[in-house]
Amino acid sequence: MKTHHWMSTQFFSFYMTWGIFLPYWTGWMIHTKGITVAQASLIMSLGLVARGLSTLFAFPYLSGKFSSKTLLNGAGAGTLVAILCYIPANSFVSLLMVTLVLHFFYPPLMPALDSAAGILVQGKQLRHYGKSRKWGSIGFVTAGIILTFFTGRLGDEVILWALLLGTLIFVCLGFMRAPVILSKKPQVDQTQKRGMLQLFRIKHFSLVLIIVILLQAAHASYYNYGYLFLQEIHAPKYLIGVIINIAVIAEIVFFAIADRRFHKFSVGSLLALAALGSSIRWILVFSFPNVIVFCIAQTLHACSFAMGHYAFMKYLIKNIPHEQITKAQGMYSALALSWSTAVFTLFGGFLYEIEPRYAFIGMIICTIPSMLLALVYQKLELRKNVLISI
């Protein structure tokens, strides 16, 4: 129970800050720092490149040198310092430099937390990943609801101070006593020394990775332009935060029931359903550019993000050796959550400037191939189960 409480608290406090950064940061830079949509898109895309480098190389390397708790505390402190540097930054170049530093420390907290949860589940110290992870989604929603109230009254300037306060709370909570296994310095063995390429020898890892890369890349336009698009379709400003958080409420519901309702679903089935839900989501936003349909489409975040993420975690826990978890998480974060999103942020920004709706329908260039590949993987799983039964 103590382990569940610790993991849930870490997820909650981190995703409170993520609930401020992810939906609002591009808009904050545009509205408070006076840069253009194109400049903000370039800054965030280059930030995602830095994030990918950090999670693909620095995070796994440091995971082999320091304990999970030390990594979480160090990355949290670095994030706090980087956010402080945004206060004097007013030019495109200074904002870019600060963003690159921020993305070195801040986003890697996500795979660090998931890696910690994976280690605890494999070690039988955490019973269910979903029950702890749902508190991250609750934190995301909580931040959005609170921020909506303050931005409505005080303007977009409050976004920076909210992120700063949330990060300070996360850093302070890092001093809580962690499960002993997470405070131990990792033992480096020959398997770890062989590096990340060893992961591709694990059956179907490359196929599952490609599917989740496509699934997560399809969120690029939503993450970066969803806030602006809601203003474009004349959503009431005081409701924008609520509308954004419909997606996370759907995510919470999914994570709350996932371990109980979806434990019998194969990884391939979950990925195929995630891709189908994602395709329907972006088609709806494109076809019916109004607030009500956008709200309905938000519920499909339970498929497009939560189900895809859960499927990858299920594959990881079942198939990836303990000593390779951080490397798999680093690769997933870099390729699925960073570099692919960076590419499609630029693609989405190009489409957005032509017609805002095009930025969303353009994302099916990811979702349709991911669905087809997921169906292929599903067949491979069925074939494997048949052979085992024989």
GROMACS .gro file of C-alpha atoms in nm:
model
  390
    1MET     CA    1   0.000   0.000   0.000
    2LYS     CA    2   0.287   0.236   0.082
    3THR     CA    3   0.444   0.162  -0.258
    4HIS     CA    4   0.114   0.237  -0.435
    5HIS     CA    5   0.084   0.563  -0.238
    6TRP     CA    6   0.439   0.671  -0.327
    7MET     CA    7   0.400   0.589  -0.696
    8SER     CA    8   0.057   0.754  -0.716
    9THR     CA    9   0.187   1.070  -0.547
   10GLN     CA   10   0.479   1.093  -0.789
   11PHE     CA   11   0.251   1.047  -1.091
   12PHE     CA   12  -0.001   1.301  -0.955
   13SER     CA   13   0.252   1.577  -0.881
   14PHE     CA   14   0.443   1.537  -1.209
   15TYR     CA   15   0.133   1.529  -1.429
   16MET     CA   16  -0.006   1.836  -1.256
   17THR     CA   17   0.286   2.023  -1.410
   18TRP     CA   18   0.245   1.837  -1.741
   19GLY     CA   19  -0.120   1.948  -1.745
   20ILE     CA   20   0.007   2.306  -1.751
   21PHE     CA   21   0.298   2.261  -1.989
   22LEU     CA   22   0.154   2.038  -2.260
   23PRO     CA   23  -0.169   2.220  -2.356
   24TYR     CA   24  -0.072   2.578  -2.271
   25TRP     CA   25   0.299   2.634  -2.327
   26THR     CA   26   0.291   2.707  -2.701
   27GLY     CA   27   0.003   2.951  -2.647
   28TRP     CA   28   0.183   3.108  -2.350
   29MET     CA   29   0.492   3.185  -2.560
   30ILE     CA   30   0.280   3.332  -2.841
   31HIS     CA   31   0.058   3.545  -2.618
   32THR     CA   32   0.304   3.662  -2.352
   33LYS     CA   33   0.639   3.665  -2.534
   34GLY     CA   34   0.507   3.803  -2.865
   35ILE     CA   35   0.644   3.537  -3.101
   36THR     CA   36   0.459   3.399  -3.407
   37VAL     CA   37   0.291   3.059  -3.444
   38ALA     CA   38   0.571   2.952  -3.681
   39GLN     CA   39   0.841   3.057  -3.432
   40ALA     CA   40   0.666   2.880  -3.146
   41SER     CA   41   0.628   2.566  -3.359
   42LEU     CA   42   1.000   2.569  -3.441
   43ILE     CA   43   1.096   2.621  -3.075
   44MET     CA   44   0.874   2.336  -2.954
   45SER     CA   45   0.988   2.106  -3.237
   46LEU     CA   46   1.355   2.165  -3.159
   47GLY     CA   47   1.269   2.115  -2.793
   48LEU     CA   48   1.127   1.776  -2.883
   49VAL     CA   49   1.451   1.692  -3.066
   50ALA     CA   50   1.644   1.778  -2.747
   51ARG     CA   51   1.396   1.572  -2.547
   52GLY     CA   52   1.457   1.275  -2.776
   53LEU     CA   53   1.834   1.300  -2.736
   54SER     CA   54   1.797   1.324  -2.360
   55THR     CA   55   1.561   1.027  -2.323
   56LEU     CA   56   1.736   0.808  -2.581
   57PHE     CA   57   2.094   0.857  -2.465
   58ALA     CA   58   2.131   1.055  -2.139
   59PHE     CA   59   1.843   0.891  -1.949
   60PRO     CA   60   1.945   0.526  -2.010
   61TYR     CA   61   2.312   0.608  -1.947
   62LEU     CA   62   2.239   0.785  -1.618
   63SER     CA   63   1.997   0.506  -1.523
   64GLY     CA   64   2.297   0.274  -1.523
   65LYS     CA   65   2.491   0.507  -1.292
   66PHE     CA   66   2.230   0.633  -1.044
   67SER     CA   67   1.924   0.503  -0.865
   68SER     CA   68   1.573   0.585  -0.991
   69LYS     CA   69   1.513   0.816  -0.693
   70THR     CA   70   1.835   1.009  -0.757
   71LEU     CA   71   1.744   1.052  -1.123
   72LEU     CA   72   1.395   1.180  -1.039
   73ASN     CA   73   1.531   1.430  -0.786
   74GLY     CA   74   1.808   1.553  -1.016
   75ALA     CA   75   1.581   1.596  -1.318
   76GLY     CA   76   1.324   1.776  -1.102
   77ALA     CA   77   1.581   2.024  -0.973
   78GLY     CA   78   1.712   2.088  -1.326
   79THR     CA   79   1.357   2.150  -1.447
   80LEU     CA   80   1.297   2.406  -1.173
   81VAL     CA   81   1.609   2.602  -1.267
   82ALA     CA   82   1.519   2.594  -1.639
   83ILE     CA   83   1.169   2.732  -1.576
   84LEU     CA   84   1.317   3.019  -1.375
   85CYS     CA   85   1.527   3.107  -1.681
   86TYR     CA   86   1.208   3.174  -1.883
   87ILE     CA   87   1.140   3.487  -1.674
   88PRO     CA   88   1.413   3.706  -1.832
   89ALA     CA   89   1.393   3.538  -2.176
   90ASN     CA   90   1.215   3.765  -2.428
   91SER     CA   91   1.374   3.700  -2.767
   92PHE     CA   92   1.333   3.407  -3.004
   93VAL     CA   93   1.692   3.293  -2.946
   94SER     CA   94   1.674   3.314  -2.565
   95LEU     CA   95   1.340   3.131  -2.558
   96LEU     CA   96   1.486   2.860  -2.782
   97MET     CA   97   1.793   2.817  -2.562
   98VAL     CA   98   1.587   2.790  -2.243
   99THR     CA   99   1.346   2.546  -2.410
  100LEU     CA  100   1.635   2.320  -2.514
  101VAL     CA  101   1.764   2.314  -2.156
  102LEU     CA  102   1.415   2.250  -2.018
  103HIS     CA  103   1.363   1.956  -2.253
  104PHE     CA  104   1.687   1.798  -2.136
  105PHE     CA  105   1.558   1.774  -1.776
  106TYR     CA  106   1.177   1.789  -1.779
  107PRO     CA  107   1.024   1.534  -2.022
  108PRO     CA  108   1.264   1.253  -1.916
  109LEU     CA  109   1.078   1.255  -1.584
  110MET     CA  110   0.797   1.075  -1.770
  111PRO     CA  111   0.996   0.763  -1.872
  112ALA     CA  112   1.175   0.776  -1.537
  113LEU     CA  113   0.842   0.744  -1.356
  114ASP     CA  114   0.715   0.473  -1.592
  115SER     CA  115   1.042   0.283  -1.555
  116ALA     CA  116   1.011   0.302  -1.177
  117ALA     CA  117   0.655   0.169  -1.200
  118GLY     CA  118   0.766  -0.112  -1.435
  119ILE     CA  119   1.044  -0.216  -1.198
  120LEU     CA  120   0.800  -0.219  -0.904
  121VAL     CA  121   0.544  -0.429  -1.096
  122GLN     CA  122   0.807  -0.679  -1.206
  123GLY     CA  123   0.936  -0.694  -0.847
  124LYS     CA  124   0.580  -0.766  -0.720
  125GLN     CA  125   0.591  -0.451  -0.507
  126LEU     CA  126   0.325  -0.272  -0.713
  127ARG     CA  127   0.019  -0.476  -0.802
  128HIS     CA  128  -0.136  -0.270  -1.078
  129TYR     CA  129   0.028  -0.012  -1.305
  130GLY     CA  130  -0.305   0.137  -1.415
  131LYS     CA  131  -0.428   0.215  -1.064
  132SER     CA  132  -0.120   0.424  -0.991
  133ARG     CA  133  -0.097   0.580  -1.338
  134LYS     CA  134  -0.457   0.706  -1.321
  135TRP     CA  135  -0.345   0.950  -1.050
  136GLY     CA  136  -0.118   1.110  -1.307
  137SER     CA  137  -0.422   1.175  -1.524
  138ILE     CA  138  -0.613   1.308  -1.223
  139GLY     CA  139  -0.324   1.548  -1.158
  140PHE     CA  140  -0.335   1.661  -1.523
  141VAL     CA  141  -0.709   1.738  -1.494
  142THR     CA  142  -0.669   1.911  -1.159
  143ALA     CA  143  -0.405   2.145  -1.301
  144GLY     CA  144  -0.622   2.229  -1.602
  145ILE     CA  145  -0.929   2.310  -1.394
  146ILE     CA  146  -0.735   2.532  -1.153
  147LEU     CA  147  -0.544   2.703  -1.435
  148THR     CA  148  -0.863   2.777  -1.629
  149PHE     CA  149  -0.995   2.976  -1.334
  150PHE     CA  150  -0.676   3.181  -1.293
  151THR     CA  151  -0.611   3.245  -1.664
  152GLY     CA  152  -0.969   3.367  -1.700
  153ARG     CA  153  -0.914   3.620  -1.423
  154LEU     CA  154  -0.545   3.707  -1.453
  155GLY     CA  155  -0.455   3.626  -1.817
  156ASP     CA  156  -0.201   3.393  -1.974
  157GLU     CA  157   0.087   3.538  -1.770
  158VAL     CA  158  -0.018   3.315  -1.479
  159ILE     CA  159   0.074   3.000  -1.677
  160LEU     CA  160   0.447   3.042  -1.606
  161TRP     CA  161   0.394   3.093  -1.233
  162ALA     CA  162   0.163   2.792  -1.213
  163LEU     CA  163   0.424   2.570  -1.380
  164LEU     CA  164   0.693   2.704  -1.150
  165LEU     CA  165   0.484   2.635  -0.838
  166GLY     CA  166   0.386   2.286  -0.956
  167THR     CA  167   0.748   2.193  -1.026
  168LEU     CA  168   0.855   2.322  -0.684
  169ILE     CA  169   0.593   2.095  -0.522
  170PHE     CA  170   0.717   1.796  -0.726
  171VAL     CA  171   1.078   1.861  -0.620
  172CYS     CA  172   0.976   1.887  -0.255
  173LEU     CA  173   0.778   1.561  -0.273
  174GLY     CA  174   1.091   1.396  -0.411
  175PHE     CA  175   1.227   1.392  -0.056
  176MET     CA  176   0.959   1.140   0.049
  177ARG     CA  177   1.089   0.794   0.136
  178ALA     CA  178   1.086   0.581  -0.180
  179PRO     CA  179   1.061   0.201  -0.209
  180VAL     CA  180   1.403   0.056  -0.127
  181ILE     CA  181   1.450  -0.105  -0.469
  182LEU     CA  182   1.431   0.242  -0.633
  183SER     CA  183   1.696   0.386  -0.402
  184LYS     CA  184   1.951   0.119  -0.488
  185LYS     CA  185   2.227   0.197  -0.735
  186PRO     CA  186   2.180  -0.034  -1.037
  187GLN     CA  187   2.419  -0.323  -1.086
  188VAL     CA  188   2.577  -0.300  -1.432
  189ASP     CA  189   2.609  -0.639  -1.601
  190GLN     CA  190   2.708  -0.759  -1.945
  191THR     CA  191   2.347  -0.741  -2.071
  192GLN     CA  192   2.331  -0.370  -1.990
  193LYS     CA  193   2.668  -0.307  -2.154
  194ARG     CA  194   2.548  -0.449  -2.486
  195GLY     CA  195   2.330  -0.142  -2.530
  196MET     CA  196   1.997  -0.058  -2.686
  197LEU     CA  197   2.039  -0.256  -3.007
  198GLN     CA  198   1.992  -0.568  -2.794
  199LEU     CA  199   1.624  -0.468  -2.761
  200PHE     CA  200   1.564  -0.532  -3.130
  201ARG     CA  201   1.652  -0.898  -3.078
  202ILE     CA  202   1.345  -0.932  -2.856
  203LYS     CA  203   1.061  -1.081  -3.056
  204HIS     CA  204   0.834  -0.823  -3.223
  205PHE     CA  205   0.985  -0.530  -3.028
  206SER     CA  206   1.058  -0.332  -3.345
  207LEU     CA  207   0.703  -0.386  -3.478
  208VAL     CA  208   0.538  -0.279  -3.152
  209LEU     CA  209   0.770   0.023  -3.132
  210ILE     CA  210   0.677   0.138  -3.485
  211ILE     CA  211   0.306   0.109  -3.401
  212VAL     CA  212   0.332   0.319  -3.084
  213ILE     CA  213   0.555   0.574  -3.260
  214LEU     CA  214   0.281   0.629  -3.517
  215LEU     CA  215   0.008   0.634  -3.252
  216GLN     CA  216   0.178   0.897  -3.037
  217ALA     CA  217   0.294   1.110  -3.333
  218ALA     CA  218  -0.073   1.150  -3.430
  219HIS     CA  219  -0.122   1.374  -3.122
  220ALA     CA  220   0.122   1.640  -3.244
  221SER     CA  221  -0.139   1.884  -3.377
  222TYR     CA  222  -0.365   1.838  -3.076
  223TYR     CA  223  -0.088   1.896  -2.821
  224ASN     CA  224   0.050   2.204  -2.991
  225TYR     CA  225  -0.252   2.362  -3.160
  226GLY     CA  226  -0.553   2.230  -2.969
  227TYR     CA  227  -0.560   2.537  -2.742
  228LEU     CA  228  -0.536   2.771  -3.042
  229PHE     CA  229  -0.795   2.570  -3.241
  230LEU     CA  230  -1.049   2.600  -2.960
  231GLN     CA  231  -1.006   2.977  -2.978
  232GLU     CA  232  -1.042   2.954  -3.357
  233ILE     CA  233  -1.383   2.780  -3.326
  234HIS     CA  234  -1.489   3.038  -3.064
  235ALA     CA  235  -1.492   2.819  -2.754
  236PRO     CA  236  -1.558   3.032  -2.441
  237LYS     CA  237  -1.220   3.108  -2.286
  238TYR     CA  238  -1.332   3.003  -1.940
  239LEU     CA  239  -1.429   2.660  -2.078
  240ILE     CA  240  -1.115   2.586  -2.282
  241GLY     CA  241  -0.937   2.423  -1.989
  242VAL     CA  242  -1.243   2.212  -1.913
  243ILE     CA  243  -1.271   2.100  -2.278
  244ILE     CA  244  -0.902   2.005  -2.290
  245ASN     CA  245  -0.944   1.804  -1.974
  246ILE     CA  246  -1.233   1.597  -2.110
  247ALA     CA  247  -0.957   1.397  -2.282
  248VAL     CA  248  -0.779   1.340  -1.955
  249ILE     CA  249  -1.098   1.245  -1.772
  250ALA     CA  250  -1.148   0.977  -2.039
  251GLU     CA  251  -0.786   0.874  -1.980
  252ILE     CA  252  -0.849   0.848  -1.604
  253VAL     CA  253  -1.153   0.628  -1.659
  254PHE     CA  254  -0.951   0.400  -1.887
  255PHE     CA  255  -0.655   0.363  -1.649
  256ALA     CA  256  -0.895   0.304  -1.357
  257ILE     CA  257  -1.058   0.006  -1.530
  258ALA     CA  258  -0.773  -0.114  -1.755
  259ASP     CA  259  -0.621  -0.374  -1.521
  260ARG     CA  260  -0.965  -0.521  -1.451
  261ARG     CA  261  -1.141  -0.491  -1.788
  262PHE     CA  262  -0.859  -0.518  -2.043
  263HIS     CA  263  -0.614  -0.764  -1.885
  264LYS     CA  264  -0.738  -1.042  -2.115
  265PHE     CA  265  -0.695  -0.832  -2.430
  266SER     CA  266  -0.379  -0.901  -2.627
  267VAL     CA  267  -0.130  -0.621  -2.694
  268GLY     CA  268  -0.216  -0.637  -3.065
  269SER     CA  269  -0.590  -0.600  -2.999
  270LEU     CA  270  -0.533  -0.301  -2.774
  271LEU     CA  271  -0.308  -0.131  -3.031
  272ALA     CA  272  -0.558  -0.189  -3.312
  273LEU     CA  273  -0.842  -0.042  -3.105
  274ALA     CA  274  -0.623   0.255  -3.010
  275ALA     CA  275  -0.546   0.328  -3.377
  276LEU     CA  276  -0.913   0.298  -3.476
  277GLY     CA  277  -1.020   0.536  -3.200
  278SER     CA  278  -0.748   0.783  -3.296
  279SER     CA  279  -0.853   0.783  -3.664
  280ILE     CA  280  -1.216   0.848  -3.574
  281ARG     CA  281  -1.110   1.127  -3.338
  282TRP     CA  282  -0.922   1.334  -3.597
  283ILE     CA  283  -1.184   1.273  -3.867
  284LEU     CA  284  -1.452   1.411  -3.633
  285VAL     CA  285  -1.251   1.724  -3.549
  286PHE     CA  286  -1.189   1.792  -3.919
  287SER     CA  287  -1.542   1.719  -4.037
  288PHE     CA  288  -1.732   1.910  -3.768
  289PRO     CA  289  -1.530   2.213  -3.648
  290ASN     CA  290  -1.751   2.309  -3.355
  291VAL     CA  291  -1.715   2.296  -2.979
  292ILE     CA  292  -1.970   2.019  -2.914
  293VAL     CA  293  -1.814   1.770  -3.158
  294PHE     CA  294  -1.464   1.860  -3.034
  295CYS     CA  295  -1.581   1.771  -2.681
  296ILE     CA  296  -1.719   1.437  -2.804
  297ALA     CA  297  -1.395   1.365  -2.990
  298GLN     CA  298  -1.199   1.434  -2.671
  299THR     CA  299  -1.339   1.119  -2.511
  300LEU     CA  300  -1.149   0.917  -2.772
  301HIS     CA  301  -0.825   1.016  -2.599
  302ALA     CA  302  -0.893   0.705  -2.391
  303CYS     CA  303  -0.815   0.509  -2.709
  304SER     CA  304  -0.569   0.726  -2.900
  305PHE     CA  305  -0.332   0.784  -2.607
  306ALA     CA  306  -0.424   0.585  -2.295
  307MET     CA  307  -0.493   0.250  -2.460
  308GLY     CA  308  -0.183   0.275  -2.680
  309HIS     CA  309   0.036   0.365  -2.382
  310TYR     CA  310  -0.114   0.089  -2.168
  311ALA     CA  311  -0.057  -0.164  -2.448
  312PHE     CA  312   0.311  -0.070  -2.471
  313MET     CA  313   0.353  -0.094  -2.092
  314LYS     CA  314   0.183  -0.436  -2.101
  315TYR     CA  315   0.423  -0.552  -2.373
  316LEU     CA  316   0.721  -0.408  -2.183
  317ILE     CA  317   0.637  -0.570  -1.848
  318LYS     CA  318   0.575  -0.909  -2.014
  319ASN     CA  319   0.864  -0.918  -2.262
  320ILE     CA  320   1.147  -0.682  -2.161
  321PRO     CA  321   1.409  -0.801  -1.906
  322HIS     CA  322   1.435  -0.595  -1.586
  323GLU     CA  323   1.778  -0.455  -1.676
  324GLN     CA  324   1.654  -0.334  -2.016
  325ILE     CA  325   1.338  -0.152  -1.900
  326THR     CA  326   1.498   0.192  -1.878
  327LYS     CA  327   1.648   0.154  -2.226
  328ALA     CA  328   1.311   0.051  -2.371
  329GLN     CA  329   1.142   0.343  -2.195
  330GLY     CA  330   1.409   0.583  -2.320
  331MET     CA  331   1.364   0.461  -2.677
  332TYR     CA  332   0.984   0.487  -2.651
  333SER     CA  333   1.001   0.837  -2.507
  334ALA     CA  334   1.255   0.954  -2.763
  335LEU     CA  335   1.103   0.805  -3.077
  336ALA     CA  336   0.730   0.794  -2.995
  337LEU     CA  337   0.687   1.091  -2.761
  338SER     CA  338   0.959   1.324  -2.892
  339TRP     CA  339   1.111   1.296  -3.239
  340SER     CA  340   0.805   1.171  -3.423
  341THR     CA  341   0.597   1.438  -3.250
  342ALA     CA  342   0.857   1.700  -3.346
  343VAL     CA  343   0.832   1.607  -3.715
  344PHE     CA  344   0.453   1.611  -3.712
  345THR     CA  345   0.443   1.933  -3.511
  346LEU     CA  346   0.613   2.104  -3.806
  347PHE     CA  347   0.384   1.920  -4.049
  348GLY     CA  348   0.080   2.016  -3.842
  349GLY     CA  349   0.194   2.377  -3.815
  350PHE     CA  350   0.230   2.396  -4.194
  351LEU     CA  351  -0.124   2.260  -4.237
  352TYR     CA  352  -0.262   2.481  -3.957
  353GLU     CA  353  -0.149   2.798  -4.131
  354ILE     CA  354  -0.329   2.685  -4.451
  355GLU     CA  355  -0.648   2.585  -4.268
  356PRO     CA  356  -0.662   2.495  -3.894
  357ARG     CA  357  -0.876   2.183  -3.957
  358TYR     CA  358  -0.614   2.039  -4.194
  359ALA     CA  359  -0.370   2.004  -3.903
  360PHE     CA  360  -0.596   1.740  -3.748
  361ILE     CA  361  -0.704   1.538  -4.052
  362GLY     CA  362  -0.337   1.528  -4.151
  363MET     CA  363  -0.273   1.304  -3.850
  364ILE     CA  364  -0.446   1.004  -4.013
  365ILE     CA  365  -0.126   0.968  -4.212
  366CYS     CA  366  -0.005   0.809  -3.885
  367THR     CA  367  -0.317   0.638  -3.754
  368ILE     CA  368  -0.415   0.435  -4.060
  369PRO     CA  369  -0.071   0.268  -4.101
  370SER     CA  370  -0.055   0.205  -3.725
  371MET     CA  371  -0.392   0.028  -3.739
  372LEU     CA  372  -0.282  -0.194  -4.028
  373LEU     CA  373   0.044  -0.285  -3.851
  374ALA     CA  374  -0.144  -0.354  -3.526
  375LEU     CA  375  -0.368  -0.599  -3.710
  376VAL     CA  376  -0.057  -0.772  -3.847
  377TYR     CA  377   0.086  -0.798  -3.495
  378GLN     CA  378  -0.247  -0.927  -3.365
  379LYS     CA  379  -0.231  -1.213  -3.619
  380LEU     CA  380   0.127  -1.292  -3.514
  381GLU     CA  381   0.013  -1.314  -3.151
  382LEU     CA  382  -0.273  -1.547  -3.242
  383ARG     CA  383  -0.037  -1.770  -3.441
  384LYS     CA  384   0.204  -1.782  -3.146
  385ASN     CA  385  -0.078  -1.879  -2.905
  386VAL     CA  386  -0.196  -2.154  -3.141
  387LEU     CA  387   0.156  -2.298  -3.163
  388ILE     CA  388   0.193  -2.289  -2.784
  389SER     CA  389  -0.141  -2.466  -2.736
  390ILE     CA  390  -0.035  -2.736  -2.981
   0.00000   0.00000   0.00000
